[in-house]
Coordinates of C-alpha atoms and ligand atoms in Angstrom, one line a residue:
X26 CA 0.0 0.0 0.0
X27 CA 2.8 2.4 0.9
X28 CA 4.5 1.6 -2.4
X29 CA 1.3 2.4 -4.3
X30 CA 0.8 5.6 -2.4
X31 CA 4.3 6.5 -3.1
X32 CA 4.0 5.9 -6.8
X33 CA 0.9 8.1 -6.8
X34 CA 2.8 10.8 -5.0
X35 CA 5.5 10.8 -7.6
X36 CA 3.1 11.4 -10.4
X37 CA 2.2 14.7 -8.8
X38 CA 4.2 17.8 -9.9
X39 CA 6.7 19.0 -7.3
X40 CA 4.9 22.2 -6.3
X41 CA 1.7 20.3 -5.9
X42 CA 3.5 17.7 -3.8
X43 CA 4.6 20.5 -1.5
X44 CA 1.0 21.8 -1.3
X45 CA -0.1 18.3 -0.4
X46 CA 2.3 18.1 2.4
X47 CA 1.1 21.4 3.8
X48 CA -2.5 20.3 3.5
X49 CA -1.7 17.1 5.4
X50 CA -0.8 19.1 8.5
X51 CA -4.3 20.3 9.5
X52 CA -5.6 16.9 8.4
X53 CA -3.3 15.0 10.8
X54 CA -4.4 17.5 13.5
X55 CA -8.0 16.5 13.3
X56 CA -7.2 12.7 13.3
X57 CA -8.3 11.0 16.5
X58 CA -4.6 10.6 17.6
X59 CA -4.0 10.4 21.4
X60 CA -3.0 13.8 22.8
X61 CA 0.3 12.3 24.0
X62 CA 1.3 11.7 20.3
X63 CA 0.3 15.2 19.3
X64 CA 2.6 16.6 22.1
X65 CA 5.4 14.3 21.0
X66 CA 5.0 15.5 17.4
X67 CA 5.1 19.1 18.6
X68 CA 8.5 18.5 20.2
X69 CA 9.6 16.6 17.1
X70 CA 8.7 19.7 15.0
X71 CA 10.6 22.0 17.3
X72 CA 13.7 19.8 17.2
X73 CA 13.4 19.4 13.4
X74 CA 13.7 23.1 12.9
X75 CA 17.1 23.1 14.7
X76 CA 18.3 20.0 13.0
X77 CA 17.4 21.4 9.6
X78 CA 19.7 24.3 10.2
X79 CA 22.4 21.7 11.0
X80 CA 21.8 19.9 7.7
X81 CA 22.6 23.1 5.9
X82 CA 25.6 24.0 8.1
X83 CA 27.1 20.6 8.8
X84 CA 25.8 18.2 6.3
X85 CA 26.0 20.5 3.2
X86 CA 28.5 23.1 4.4
X87 CA 30.8 20.8 6.3
X88 CA 30.9 23.1 9.4
X89 CA 30.2 21.5 12.8
X90 CA 28.4 23.4 15.5
X91 CA 27.6 22.2 19.0
X92 CA 26.1 25.5 19.9
X93 CA 22.8 25.5 18.2
X94 CA 20.9 25.0 21.5
X95 CA 22.3 28.4 22.6
X96 CA 20.6 30.1 19.6
X97 CA 17.4 28.3 20.5
X98 CA 17.9 29.8 24.0
X99 CA 18.3 33.3 22.5
X100 CA 15.0 33.0 20.7
X101 CA 13.3 31.6 23.7
X102 CA 14.7 34.0 26.3
X103 CA 14.3 37.1 24.2
X104 CA 10.6 36.4 23.7
X105 CA 10.0 35.3 27.3
X106 CA 11.8 38.3 28.8
X107 CA 10.2 40.9 26.6
X108 CA 6.7 39.4 26.9
X109 CA 6.8 38.9 30.7
X110 CA 8.7 42.0 31.8
X111 CA 7.6 44.5 29.2
X112 CA 4.3 43.1 27.9
X113 CA 5.5 43.1 24.2
X114 CA 3.5 41.0 21.8
X115 CA 5.1 37.6 21.0
X116 CA 4.6 38.4 17.3
X117 CA 7.0 41.3 17.8
X118 CA 9.4 39.5 20.1
X119 CA 10.0 36.9 17.4
X120 CA 11.7 39.5 15.2
X121 CA 13.7 40.9 18.1
X122 CA 14.9 37.4 18.9
X123 CA 15.8 36.8 15.3
X124 CA 17.7 40.1 15.3
X125 CA 19.7 39.3 18.4
X126 CA 20.4 35.8 17.1
X127 CA 21.6 37.3 13.8
X128 CA 24.0 39.7 15.5
X129 CA 25.4 37.0 17.8
X130 CA 25.7 34.5 14.9
X131 CA 27.4 37.0 12.7
X132 CA 29.8 37.8 15.5
X133 CA 30.7 34.2 16.4
X134 CA 30.8 33.2 12.7
X135 CA 32.9 36.1 11.6
X136 CA 35.4 35.6 14.4
X137 CA 35.9 31.9 14.0
X138 CA 35.2 31.0 10.4
X139 CA 38.2 33.0 9.1
X140 CA 40.4 30.5 10.9
X141 CA 40.5 26.9 9.7
X142 CA 37.3 25.0 10.0
X143 CA 38.4 23.2 13.2
X144 CA 38.0 26.3 15.3
X145 CA 34.3 26.4 14.7
X146 CA 33.3 23.3 16.7
X147 CA 35.5 24.5 19.6
X148 CA 34.2 28.0 19.4
X149 CA 30.6 26.8 19.4
X150 CA 31.2 24.7 22.5
X151 CA 32.6 27.8 24.3
X152 CA 29.7 29.8 23.0
X153 CA 27.2 27.3 24.1
X154 CA 28.7 27.0 27.6
X155 CA 29.1 30.7 28.1
X156 CA 25.5 31.5 27.0
X157 CA 24.2 28.7 29.3
X158 CA 26.0 30.2 32.3
X159 CA 24.9 33.7 31.3
X160 CA 21.2 32.6 31.2
X161 CA 21.7 30.9 34.5
X162 CA 23.3 33.8 36.3
X163 CA 21.5 36.9 35.1
X164 CA 19.1 38.0 37.7
X165 CA 16.9 39.7 35.1
X166 CA 16.5 36.3 33.4
X167 CA 15.5 34.6 36.7
X168 CA 18.8 32.8 37.1
X169 CA 18.5 29.0 37.0
X170 CA 14.7 29.2 37.8
X171 CA 14.2 31.0 34.5
X172 CA 11.1 33.0 33.5
X173 CA 7.6 31.8 34.4
X174 CA 4.3 32.8 33.0
X175 CA 5.2 33.3 29.4
X176 CA 2.0 34.2 27.5
X177 CA 0.3 32.0 25.0
X178 CA 0.6 32.7 21.3
X179 CA -2.8 33.8 20.0
X180 CA -3.8 34.2 16.4
X181 CA -7.0 36.2 15.9
X182 CA -7.9 35.5 19.5
X183 CA -7.3 31.8 19.2
X184 CA -4.8 30.2 21.5
X185 CA -2.3 28.4 19.2
X186 CA 0.2 27.6 22.0
X187 CA -0.8 24.1 22.7
X188 CA -2.1 20.8 21.5
X189 CA -3.5 20.6 18.0
X190 CA -3.4 24.2 17.1
X191 CA 0.3 24.3 18.0
X192 CA 0.8 21.2 16.0
X193 CA -0.5 22.9 12.9
X194 CA 1.6 26.0 13.6
X195 CA 4.8 24.2 14.2
X196 CA 4.5 21.8 11.3
X197 CA 3.6 24.4 8.9
X198 CA 6.7 26.3 10.0
X199 CA 8.8 23.1 9.7
X200 CA 7.6 22.3 6.2
X201 CA 7.9 25.9 5.0
X202 CA 11.4 26.0 6.4
X203 CA 12.2 22.7 4.7
X204 CA 10.9 24.1 1.3
X205 CA 12.9 27.2 1.8
X206 CA 16.1 25.2 2.4
X207 CA 15.4 22.9 -0.5
X208 CA 14.9 26.0 -2.7
X209 CA 18.1 27.5 -1.4
X210 CA 20.2 24.4 -2.0
X211 CA 18.9 24.3 -5.6
X212 CA 20.0 27.8 -6.5
X213 CA 23.0 29.9 -7.4
X214 CA 23.8 30.5 -3.8
X215 CA 23.0 26.9 -3.0
X216 CA 25.6 25.7 -5.5
X217 CA 28.2 27.9 -3.9
X218 CA 27.2 26.5 -0.5
X219 CA 27.5 23.0 -1.8
X220 CA 31.0 23.7 -2.8
X221 CA 32.1 24.8 0.7
X222 CA 32.7 21.3 2.1
X223 CA 35.2 20.0 -0.5
X224 CA 35.9 22.5 -3.2
X225 CA 36.5 25.9 -1.7
X226 CA 39.5 26.6 -3.9
X227 CA 37.5 25.9 -7.1
X228 CA 34.6 27.9 -5.8
X229 CA 36.9 30.9 -5.1
X230 CA 38.3 30.5 -8.6
X231 CA 34.7 30.8 -9.9
X232 CA 34.3 34.0 -8.0
X233 CA 32.5 32.7 -4.8
X234 CA 33.3 34.5 -1.6
X235 CA 33.5 31.3 0.4
X236 CA 33.9 33.0 3.8
X237 CA 30.8 35.0 3.2
X238 CA 28.9 31.9 2.3
X239 CA 30.1 30.1 5.4
X240 CA 29.0 32.9 7.7
X241 CA 25.8 32.9 5.7
X242 CA 24.9 29.3 6.4
X243 CA 26.0 29.8 10.1
X244 CA 23.5 32.6 10.2
X245 CA 20.7 30.7 8.6
X246 CA 21.1 27.7 10.9
X247 CA 21.1 30.0 13.9
X248 CA 17.9 31.7 12.7
X249 CA 16.2 28.4 12.3
X250 CA 17.2 27.5 15.9
X251 CA 15.9 30.9 17.1
X252 CA 12.5 30.4 15.6
X253 CA 12.4 27.0 17.3
X254 CA 13.2 28.7 20.6
X255 CA 10.5 31.3 20.2
X256 CA 7.9 28.5 19.5
X257 CA 9.3 26.5 22.4
X258 CA 9.0 29.4 24.9
X259 CA 5.4 29.9 24.1
X260 CA 4.6 26.2 24.0
X261 CA 6.2 25.5 27.4
X262 CA 5.0 28.8 28.8
X263 CA 8.3 29.0 30.8
X264 CA 12.0 29.0 30.1
X265 CA 15.0 28.0 32.1
X266 CA 18.6 27.4 31.0
X267 CA 18.6 23.6 30.9
X268 CA 17.1 22.9 27.4
X269 CA 19.7 25.3 26.0
X270 CA 22.9 23.8 27.3
X271 CA 25.7 22.0 25.7
X272 CA 24.0 18.5 26.2
X273 CA 21.1 19.6 24.0
X274 CA 23.5 21.2 21.5
X275 CA 25.1 17.7 21.1
X276 CA 21.7 16.1 20.9
X277 CA 20.7 18.3 18.0
X278 CA 23.8 17.3 16.2
X279 CA 23.0 13.7 17.0
X280 CA 19.5 14.0 15.5
X281 CA 20.9 15.5 12.3
X282 CA 23.5 12.8 11.9
X283 CA 21.2 10.0 12.8
X284 CA 18.5 11.2 10.3
X285 CA 20.9 12.0 7.6
X286 CA 22.9 15.2 7.8
X287 CA 23.1 15.6 4.0
X288 CA 19.3 15.9 3.5
X289 CA 16.7 18.4 4.7
X290 CA 14.3 15.5 5.3
X291 CA 17.0 13.7 7.2
X292 CA 16.6 16.4 9.9
X293 CA 13.0 15.5 10.5
X294 CA 13.7 11.8 10.3
X295 CA 16.4 12.3 12.9
X296 CA 14.3 14.3 15.3
X297 CA 11.5 11.7 15.0
X298 CA 13.8 8.8 15.8
X299 CA 15.6 10.6 18.6
X300 CA 12.4 11.6 20.4
X301 CA 10.8 8.2 20.1
X302 CA 14.0 6.5 21.2
X303 CA 14.3 8.8 24.1
X304 CA 10.8 8.1 25.3
X305 CA 11.2 4.4 24.9
X306 CA 14.5 4.3 26.7
X307 CA 13.2 6.3 29.6
X308 CA 10.6 3.5 30.2
X309 CA 12.8 0.6 29.2
X310 CA 16.2 1.4 30.8
X311 CA 15.0 1.7 34.4
X312 CA 13.4 -1.7 34.0
X313 CA 16.5 -3.2 32.5
X314 CA 19.1 -1.8 34.9
X315 CA 16.9 -1.0 37.8
X316 CA 17.9 2.7 38.3
X317 CA 16.9 5.8 36.6
X318 CA 19.4 8.3 35.4
X319 CA 20.3 9.7 32.1
X320 CA 21.7 6.4 30.8
X321 CA 20.0 7.0 27.5
X322 CA 23.0 9.2 26.6
X323 CA 25.1 6.0 26.5
X324 CA 22.6 4.3 24.3
X325 CA 22.5 7.3 22.0
X326 CA 26.3 7.2 21.7
X327 CA 26.2 3.5 20.8
X328 CA 23.5 4.1 18.2
X329 CA 25.4 7.0 16.7
X330 CA 28.5 4.9 16.3
X331 CA 26.5 2.1 14.7
X332 CA 24.7 4.5 12.3
X333 CA 28.0 6.1 11.3
X334 CA 29.4 2.8 10.6
X335 CA 26.6 1.0 8.8
X336 CA 24.5 3.9 7.5
X337 CA 26.8 6.9 7.1
X338 CA 24.2 8.9 5.3
X339 CA 21.6 8.4 8.1
X340 CA 18.2 6.8 8.3
X341 CA 16.8 9.0 5.6
X342 CA 19.1 7.4 3.0
X343 CA 17.0 4.3 3.4
X344 CA 13.8 6.2 2.7
X345 CA 15.1 8.9 0.4
X346 CA 16.5 6.6 -2.2
X347 CA 12.9 6.0 -3.3
X348 CA 12.2 9.6 -3.9
X349 CA 13.7 11.3 -6.9
X350 CA 15.7 14.5 -6.2
X351 CA 13.6 17.4 -7.2
X352 CA 14.9 19.0 -10.4
X353 CA 14.1 22.3 -11.6
X354 CA 11.8 22.2 -14.7
X355 CA 13.8 22.5 -17.9
X356 CA 12.6 25.9 -18.9
X357 CA 16.0 27.4 -19.4
X358 CA 16.3 26.6 -23.1
X359 CA 14.1 29.6 -23.9
X360 CA 15.9 31.9 -21.5
X361 CA 17.4 35.2 -22.6
X362 CA 21.1 35.1 -23.0
X363 CA 23.3 36.5 -20.3
X364 CA 25.1 39.8 -21.2
X365 CA 28.8 39.3 -22.1
X366 CA 31.8 41.3 -21.0
X367 CA 33.7 43.5 -23.5
X368 CA 36.7 41.6 -24.8
X369 CA 40.2 42.9 -25.6
X370 CA 40.9 43.6 -29.2
X371 CA 42.9 41.0 -31.2
X372 CA 46.6 41.4 -30.5
X373 CA 46.3 43.4 -27.2
X374 CA 48.4 42.1 -24.4
X375 CA 45.9 40.4 -22.1
X376 CA 48.3 38.9 -19.6
X377 CA 51.6 40.2 -18.7
X378 CA 53.6 38.1 -16.2
X379 CA 56.8 39.8 -15.0
X380 CA 59.4 37.9 -13.0
X381 CA 57.0 36.0 -10.9
X382 CA 58.6 33.9 -8.2
X383 CA 57.3 31.3 -5.7
X384 CA 59.3 29.7 -2.9
X385 CA 58.0 26.9 -0.8
X386 CA 60.5 27.0 2.1
X387 CA 63.8 26.4 0.4
X388 CA 62.4 25.2 -2.9
X389 CA 62.0 27.7 -5.6
X390 CA 59.1 26.3 -7.5
X391 CA 58.8 29.3 -9.9
X392 CA 61.9 31.2 -10.5
X393 CA 61.4 34.7 -11.9
X394 CA 59.3 33.7 -14.9
X395 CA 58.1 36.2 -17.4
X396 CA 55.8 35.9 -20.4
X397 CA 52.9 37.5 -22.2
X398 CA 49.6 36.3 -23.7
X399 CA 48.0 38.4 -26.4
X400 CA 44.3 38.4 -27.3
X401 CA 43.4 35.7 -29.8
X402 CA 46.6 33.7 -28.9
X403 CA 47.0 30.2 -27.5
X404 CA 50.2 30.1 -25.5
X405 CA 51.6 26.8 -24.3
X406 CA 53.4 26.4 -21.1
X407 CA 55.4 23.2 -21.1
X408 CA 58.1 21.5 -19.2
X409 CA 58.8 18.2 -17.5
X410 CA 56.9 17.2 -14.4
X411 CA 57.6 19.4 -11.4
X412 CA 58.8 22.2 -13.6
X413 CA 56.4 24.7 -11.9
X414 CA 53.7 25.0 -14.5
X415 CA 50.7 24.4 -12.1
X416 CA 52.3 26.7 -9.5
X417 CA 52.6 29.3 -12.2
X418 CA 48.9 28.9 -12.9
X419 CA 48.2 29.2 -9.2
X420 CA 50.2 32.4 -9.0
X421 CA 48.5 34.0 -12.0
X422 CA 45.0 33.1 -10.8
X423 CA 45.6 34.2 -7.3
X424 CA 45.2 30.7 -5.7
X425 CA 48.7 31.1 -4.3
X426 CA 50.4 34.3 -3.1
X427 CA 53.5 35.5 -5.0
X428 CA 56.9 35.7 -3.3
X429 CA 57.8 38.4 -5.8
X430 CA 57.0 39.7 -9.3
X431 CA 53.9 41.2 -10.9
X432 CA 51.0 39.9 -12.9
X433 CA 49.1 42.4 -15.0
X434 CA 45.8 41.4 -16.5
X435 CA 44.1 43.7 -19.2
X436 CA 46.3 46.6 -18.0
X437 CA 45.5 46.2 -14.3
X438 CA 48.0 44.8 -11.7
X439 CA 46.2 41.8 -10.2
X440 CA 49.0 40.2 -8.2
X441 CA 48.1 40.1 -4.5
X442 CA 44.4 39.9 -5.2
X443 CA 42.3 36.9 -4.1
X444 CA 41.3 34.5 -6.9
X445 CA 37.6 35.5 -6.8
X446 CA 38.5 39.1 -7.6
X447 CA 40.7 38.0 -10.4
X448 CA 37.8 35.8 -11.7
X449 CA 35.6 38.8 -11.6
X450 CA 38.0 40.6 -14.0
X451 CA 37.6 37.8 -16.6
X452 CA 40.2 35.1 -16.0
X453 CA 39.0 31.6 -15.6
X454 CA 40.7 28.3 -15.2
X455 CA 40.6 24.5 -14.9
X456 CA 42.6 22.4 -12.5
X457 CA 45.2 19.7 -13.1
X458 CA 43.3 17.6 -10.6
X459 CA 39.6 18.0 -11.5
X460 CA 37.7 19.9 -8.8
X461 CA 34.0 19.5 -8.8
X462 CA 31.0 18.7 -6.7
X463 CA 30.4 15.0 -7.4
X464 CA 26.8 14.9 -6.2
X465 CA 25.6 17.7 -8.4
X466 CA 24.7 17.2 -12.0
X467 CA 27.1 18.2 -14.8
X468 CA 24.8 21.1 -15.6
X469 CA 24.8 22.4 -12.0
X470 CA 28.6 22.1 -11.8
X471 CA 29.0 24.1 -15.0
X472 CA 26.4 26.7 -13.8
X473 CA 28.7 27.3 -10.9
X474 CA 31.1 28.8 -13.4
X475 CA 28.5 31.5 -14.1
X476 CA 28.3 32.5 -10.4
X477 CA 29.5 36.0 -11.0
X478 CA 27.0 36.5 -13.9
X479 CA 24.1 36.3 -11.4
X480 CA 23.4 38.2 -8.2
X481 CA 20.4 36.6 -6.6
X482 CA 21.1 35.7 -3.0
X483 CA 19.8 33.3 -0.4
X484 CA 16.5 35.0 0.4
X485 CA 15.5 35.3 -3.3
X486 CA 16.4 31.6 -3.7
X487 CA 14.3 30.5 -0.6
X488 CA 11.3 32.4 -1.9
X489 CA 11.9 31.2 -5.5
X490 CA 12.2 34.7 -6.8
X491 CA 15.3 33.7 -8.8
X492 CA 13.5 31.8 -11.6
X493 CA 14.5 34.1 -14.4
X494 CA 18.1 34.3 -13.4
X495 CA 18.4 30.6 -12.8
X496 CA 17.0 30.0 -16.3
X497 CA 19.6 32.3 -17.8
X498 CA 22.4 30.7 -15.8
X499 CA 21.3 27.2 -16.8
X500 CA 20.8 28.3 -20.3
X501 CA 24.4 29.5 -20.4
X502 CA 25.7 26.3 -18.8
X503 CA 23.8 24.2 -21.3
X504 CA 25.2 26.3 -24.2
X505 CA 28.7 25.8 -23.0
X506 CA 28.2 22.1 -22.6
X507 CA 26.9 21.9 -26.1
X508 CA 29.8 23.9 -27.4
X509 CA 32.2 21.4 -25.9
X510 CA 30.3 18.4 -27.1
X511 CA 29.0 17.4 -23.6
X512 CA 25.3 18.0 -24.1
X513 CA 24.3 14.4 -23.7
X514 CA 25.9 14.2 -20.2
X515 CA 24.1 17.4 -19.0
X516 CA 21.9 15.6 -16.4
X517 CA 24.4 13.0 -15.3
X518 CA 25.9 13.3 -11.8
X519 CA 29.3 14.8 -12.2
X520 CA 30.8 12.1 -10.0
X521 CA 29.7 9.4 -12.4
X522 CA 31.7 10.8 -15.3
X523 CA 34.8 9.3 -16.7
X524 CA 38.0 11.3 -16.4
X525 CA 37.9 12.7 -20.0
X526 CA 34.3 14.1 -19.7
X527 CA 35.2 15.5 -16.3
X528 CA 37.9 17.6 -17.8
X529 CA 35.6 18.8 -20.5
X530 CA 33.1 19.7 -17.9
X531 CA 35.7 21.9 -16.2
X532 CA 36.4 23.7 -19.4
X533 CA 32.7 24.3 -19.9
X534 CA 32.5 25.6 -16.4
X535 CA 35.4 28.0 -17.0
X536 CA 33.8 29.1 -20.3
X537 CA 30.6 29.8 -18.4
X538 CA 32.2 32.7 -16.6
X539 CA 32.6 34.5 -20.0
X540 CA 36.4 34.8 -19.6
X541 CA 38.8 37.0 -21.6
X542 CA 41.6 34.6 -20.7
X543 CA 41.3 30.9 -20.2
X544 CA 43.9 28.9 -18.3
X545 CA 43.8 25.1 -18.9
X546 CA 45.9 22.8 -16.8
X547 CA 46.5 19.6 -18.7
X548 CA 43.0 19.5 -20.3
X549 CA 43.9 16.5 -22.5
X550 CA 45.1 14.2 -19.7
X551 CA 42.8 11.1 -19.6
X552 CA 41.1 12.0 -22.9
X553 CA 40.7 9.5 -25.7
X554 CA 42.1 10.3 -29.1
X555 CA 38.7 11.4 -30.5
X556 CA 38.1 13.6 -27.4
X557 CA 41.5 15.2 -27.9
X558 CA 40.7 16.0 -31.5
X559 CA 37.4 17.5 -30.4
X560 CA 39.3 19.5 -27.7
X561 CA 41.7 20.8 -30.3
X562 CA 38.8 21.9 -32.5
X563 CA 37.2 23.7 -29.5
X564 CA 40.4 25.5 -28.7
X565 CA 40.9 26.6 -32.2
X566 CA 37.3 27.8 -32.4
X567 CA 37.7 29.7 -29.1
X568 CA 40.8 31.4 -30.5
X569 CA 39.0 32.4 -33.7
X570 CA 36.4 34.1 -31.5
X571 CA 39.2 36.1 -29.9
X572 CA 39.7 34.1 -26.7
X573 CA 43.2 34.1 -25.2
X574 CA 44.3 30.8 -23.8
X575 CA 47.2 29.7 -21.6
X576 CA 47.6 26.0 -22.0
X577 CA 49.6 23.6 -19.9
X578 CA 49.7 20.2 -21.6
X579 CA 51.8 17.1 -21.8
X580 CA 50.4 15.9 -25.0
X581 CA 53.0 17.3 -27.4
X582 CA 50.9 16.6 -30.5
X583 CA 48.1 18.7 -29.2
X584 CA 50.5 21.5 -28.0
X585 CA 52.3 21.7 -31.3
X586 CA 49.1 21.6 -33.2
X587 CA 47.1 24.4 -31.5
X588 CA 49.6 26.8 -29.8
X589 CA 50.9 30.0 -31.4
X590 CA 53.7 30.4 -28.9
X591 CA 55.3 28.2 -26.3
X592 CA 57.2 28.9 -23.1
X593 CA 59.3 26.1 -21.8
X594 CA 60.2 25.8 -18.1
X595 CA 62.5 23.4 -16.3
X596 CA 63.0 23.2 -12.5
X597 CA 61.0 26.4 -12.0
X598 CA 63.2 28.4 -14.4
X599 CA 62.7 29.8 -17.9
X600 CA 64.4 27.6 -20.5
X601 CA 63.3 29.1 -23.8
X602 CA 60.3 30.3 -25.7
X603 CA 59.3 30.5 -29.4
X604 CA 57.0 29.1 -32.0
X605 CA 56.1 25.4 -31.9
X606 CA 58.6 24.8 -34.7
X607 CA 61.4 26.6 -32.9
X608 CA 60.7 24.7 -29.6
X609 CA 60.6 21.4 -31.5
X610 CA 63.9 22.1 -33.0
X611 CA 65.6 23.1 -29.8
X612 CA 68.3 21.0 -28.4
X613 CA 67.8 22.6 -24.9
X614 CA 64.2 21.4 -24.8
X615 CA 65.1 17.9 -26.0
X616 CA 67.8 17.7 -23.3
X617 CA 65.4 18.9 -20.6
X618 CA 62.8 16.3 -21.5
X619 CA 65.3 13.5 -21.9
X620 CA 67.2 14.4 -18.8
X621 CA 64.4 14.4 -16.4
X622 CA 61.7 12.1 -17.8
X623 CA 63.7 9.1 -19.2
Ligands
ADP16 P1 54.2 21.0 -12.7 O1 52.8 21.5 -12.7 O2 55.0 21.7 -13.7 O3 54.3 19.5 -12.8 P2 54.2 22.0 -10.0 O4 54.0 23.5 -10.2 O5 53.0 21.2 -9.6 O6 54.8 21.4 -11.3 O7 55.3 21.9 -8.9 C1 56.6 22.5 -9.0 C2 57.4 22.2 -7.8 O8 56.8 22.8 -6.6 C3 57.4 20.7 -7.5 O9 58.7 20.4 -7.0 C4 56.4 20.5 -6.4 O10 56.7 19.4 -5.6 C5 56.5 21.9 -5.7 N1 55.3 22.3 -5.0 C6 54.1 22.5 -5.7 N2 53.1 22.9 -4.8 C7 53.7 22.9 -3.6 C8 53.3 23.2 -2.3 N3 52.0 23.6 -2.0 N4 54.1 23.1 -1.3 C9 55.4 22.7 -1.5 N5 55.9 22.4 -2.7 C10 55.1 22.5 -3.7
MG17 MG1 51.1 20.4 -13.0

């Protein structure tokens, strides 16, 4: 029966599915369920909101926080205090709570997220503890006794703070929150967020301000927690510090991981399982071991270890595999084209590299290298393995800082600037070791390249006000994939591609940014003969359109075939440069290759 219902559900278009879920909420509320279950479901809803924030922050963004309970506390205490001591309406205190949460999240996030990721978990523990003791010691907040007599929430004179009305309120908020997060993850900002965990370097090279996005998801997760706290205060009608301590902070993380920290629905699944398990254990454990105490914590720990070992994607992964991931409707093919930047005139110097140098400790990886790339030129950078070609790329694109020297791009000195600012000026690149987001489609990965050609942020994405822009970005991504002969792989998961197509995908992604200079680091590695020929054709076509290309490549046939000018490096130093014919004839070059590679 479940299978049949599920098949039926899948036939319904995605927006209607969401409507159906929302309609289900009041329907469940009028079912003759025991009150006890309604109360449990109310708690599960409150927990789900916090865990959903953690899915975004930890599961998607790769940032761990033990301090979410503290943000729940801010939402709860702000509302309780303002309502009880000042008689402010709860519908106003909600926004005050969110504002205070936002300020504290931005502060904690901004201070800790600039350091390496490991500081965040520690900082959130400290944050959780200090807020807990603050709540417990401030006389105005009633110390450890807390604040009593928090007023009920009423809507048009109707008490919605308890039982079934509260159930409807909480679960509508939960589902709307879930939809907002799903919308967010499936957007321009969402693609940038999904790059945070494993591909920050690539994201920066596509123009994403990764620190800003990290702070952003920390903020959103905190706001979700704060809303949960506001609801909690008016549901319990009293607040005290204990539900907002570190233990609860850990439990929220437990819920997210148990349910499936990579999926929005995993948060709800985790909250459900945790609450049910907690209740069962509170009955079961005293019978088994004869004493009451918080032994359930031990069981939770064991369950967590087992889940991580046998079901690393959480319980939801068992359920979720039966649901297709929601794709945006393919309406982008009729979208208007994105505007293009003005390109340098043929023959203008696009890139001027002067005596750039990079030292890694005692090793001089790039030793005072100079060269130029002119508009409409393909310049090859060759040399044996370890010659410093990739490092040169990293210096030019701002991925690495220069030890000395200058890089001028289209007349502007860009050395010292971060790679996202260089990307903004029209330089785009691929990586020697492909960098992508494997669980996104090829089309989405390529669309990340157009990040700087859109400007819609998180809020527009959550409210789906970004449809036009998304269509244009996807239209551009599709066009670039077609251009490079990858159209038939558009909807494949990037992680399922073979090496050759992965490299082509990276080129399409770089092209998606509408660059004036393209840097390709070994684009033909792993390509089959036919694919190499297609690549050569694409490179020639790009050049004929006025594109300038800097190419690092080991396949000499390809290099000799497509380049106009070649710079040869060896052990970090300049060896010679010239036309392909001159380089081929050079004894120096032959010696360099024979000397180090054979
Ligand atoms: P190529 O791309 O020409 O094969 P690379 O630029 O990758 O060469 O490397 C040049 C030299 O710099 C090599 O000796 C390499 O080991 C060294 N190197 C590259 N990156 C680093 C790094 N981050 N730290 C230390 N040494 C590095
Ligand atoms: Mg290299």
